[in-house]
Coordinates of C-alpha atoms and ligand atoms in Angstrom, one line a residue:
M1 CA 82.0 84.3 31.3
G2 CA 78.6 82.7 31.4
R3 CA 76.6 81.5 34.3
Q4 CA 78.1 79.4 37.0
F5 CA 76.9 75.9 37.4
N6 CA 77.9 73.0 39.5
E7 CA 75.5 70.1 40.1
F8 CA 72.5 71.0 38.1
K9 CA 72.2 70.2 34.5
A10 CA 73.0 73.1 32.2
S11 CA 70.4 73.3 29.5
E12 CA 71.6 76.4 27.8
L13 CA 75.1 77.9 27.6
H14 CA 76.7 80.8 25.9
C15 CA 78.2 79.7 22.6
P16 CA 81.2 81.9 21.5
K17 CA 80.6 80.9 17.8
C18 CA 76.9 81.7 17.7
G19 CA 77.4 84.7 20.1
V20 CA 74.2 83.8 22.0
S21 CA 73.1 81.3 24.5
Q22 CA 72.2 78.0 22.8
P23 CA 70.6 74.8 24.1
V24 CA 73.3 72.2 24.6
R25 CA 73.4 68.5 24.1
E26 CA 75.6 66.2 26.0
R27 CA 78.1 63.8 24.6
A28 CA 79.7 61.3 27.0
S29 CA 83.2 60.2 26.6
A30 CA 85.0 57.9 28.9
L31 CA 88.5 58.9 29.9
H32 CA 90.8 57.2 32.4
G33 CA 87.9 55.5 34.2
S34 CA 86.0 58.7 34.9
Q35 CA 83.4 59.9 32.5
T36 CA 83.6 63.3 30.9
I37 CA 80.4 64.9 29.6
E38 CA 81.0 67.3 26.8
L39 CA 78.4 70.0 26.3
L40 CA 77.9 70.8 22.7
C41 CA 76.0 73.7 21.1
S42 CA 73.0 72.2 19.5
R43 CA 73.3 74.5 16.6
C44 CA 76.9 74.5 15.5
A45 CA 78.2 71.6 17.7
T46 CA 81.0 73.7 19.3
V47 CA 82.1 72.3 22.6
V48 CA 80.9 75.1 25.0
G49 CA 81.6 73.3 28.2
H50 CA 82.3 70.0 29.9
H51 CA 82.2 68.3 33.3
T52 CA 83.5 65.1 34.8
V53 CA 81.3 62.7 36.6
I54 CA 82.7 60.1 39.0
D55 CA 81.3 56.7 38.4
H56 CA 78.9 56.0 41.3
S57 CA 77.0 53.4 39.3
L58 CA 76.6 49.8 40.5
G59 CA 79.0 48.7 37.8
G60 CA 81.7 51.0 38.9
K61 CA 81.3 49.9 42.5
L62 CA 81.4 46.3 41.5
A63 CA 84.6 46.9 39.5
K64 CA 86.2 48.5 42.5
L65 CA 85.1 45.6 44.7
V66 CA 86.5 43.1 42.3
G67 CA 89.7 45.1 42.1
K68 CA 90.0 44.9 45.9
L69 CA 89.4 41.2 46.0
L70 CA 92.0 40.4 43.4
K71 CA 94.7 42.2 45.3
Ligands
ZN101 ZN1 76.9 77.6 18.5

């Protein structure tokens, strides 16, 4: 497997299709309220990784607050 990464942004990941590390670009896709970031090889667009981010934005907080108030 490739490098381990947690919090920091991966700028380059091993692409199985290209056989070498390639710069990645991120593609966000919302799924079940949490946001998934897909990491795509910038050369062949293969998904080489993904990570989920919890919505800590102001909008997400407000949505939770409104949800509480409506209950
Ligand atoms: Zn590739």
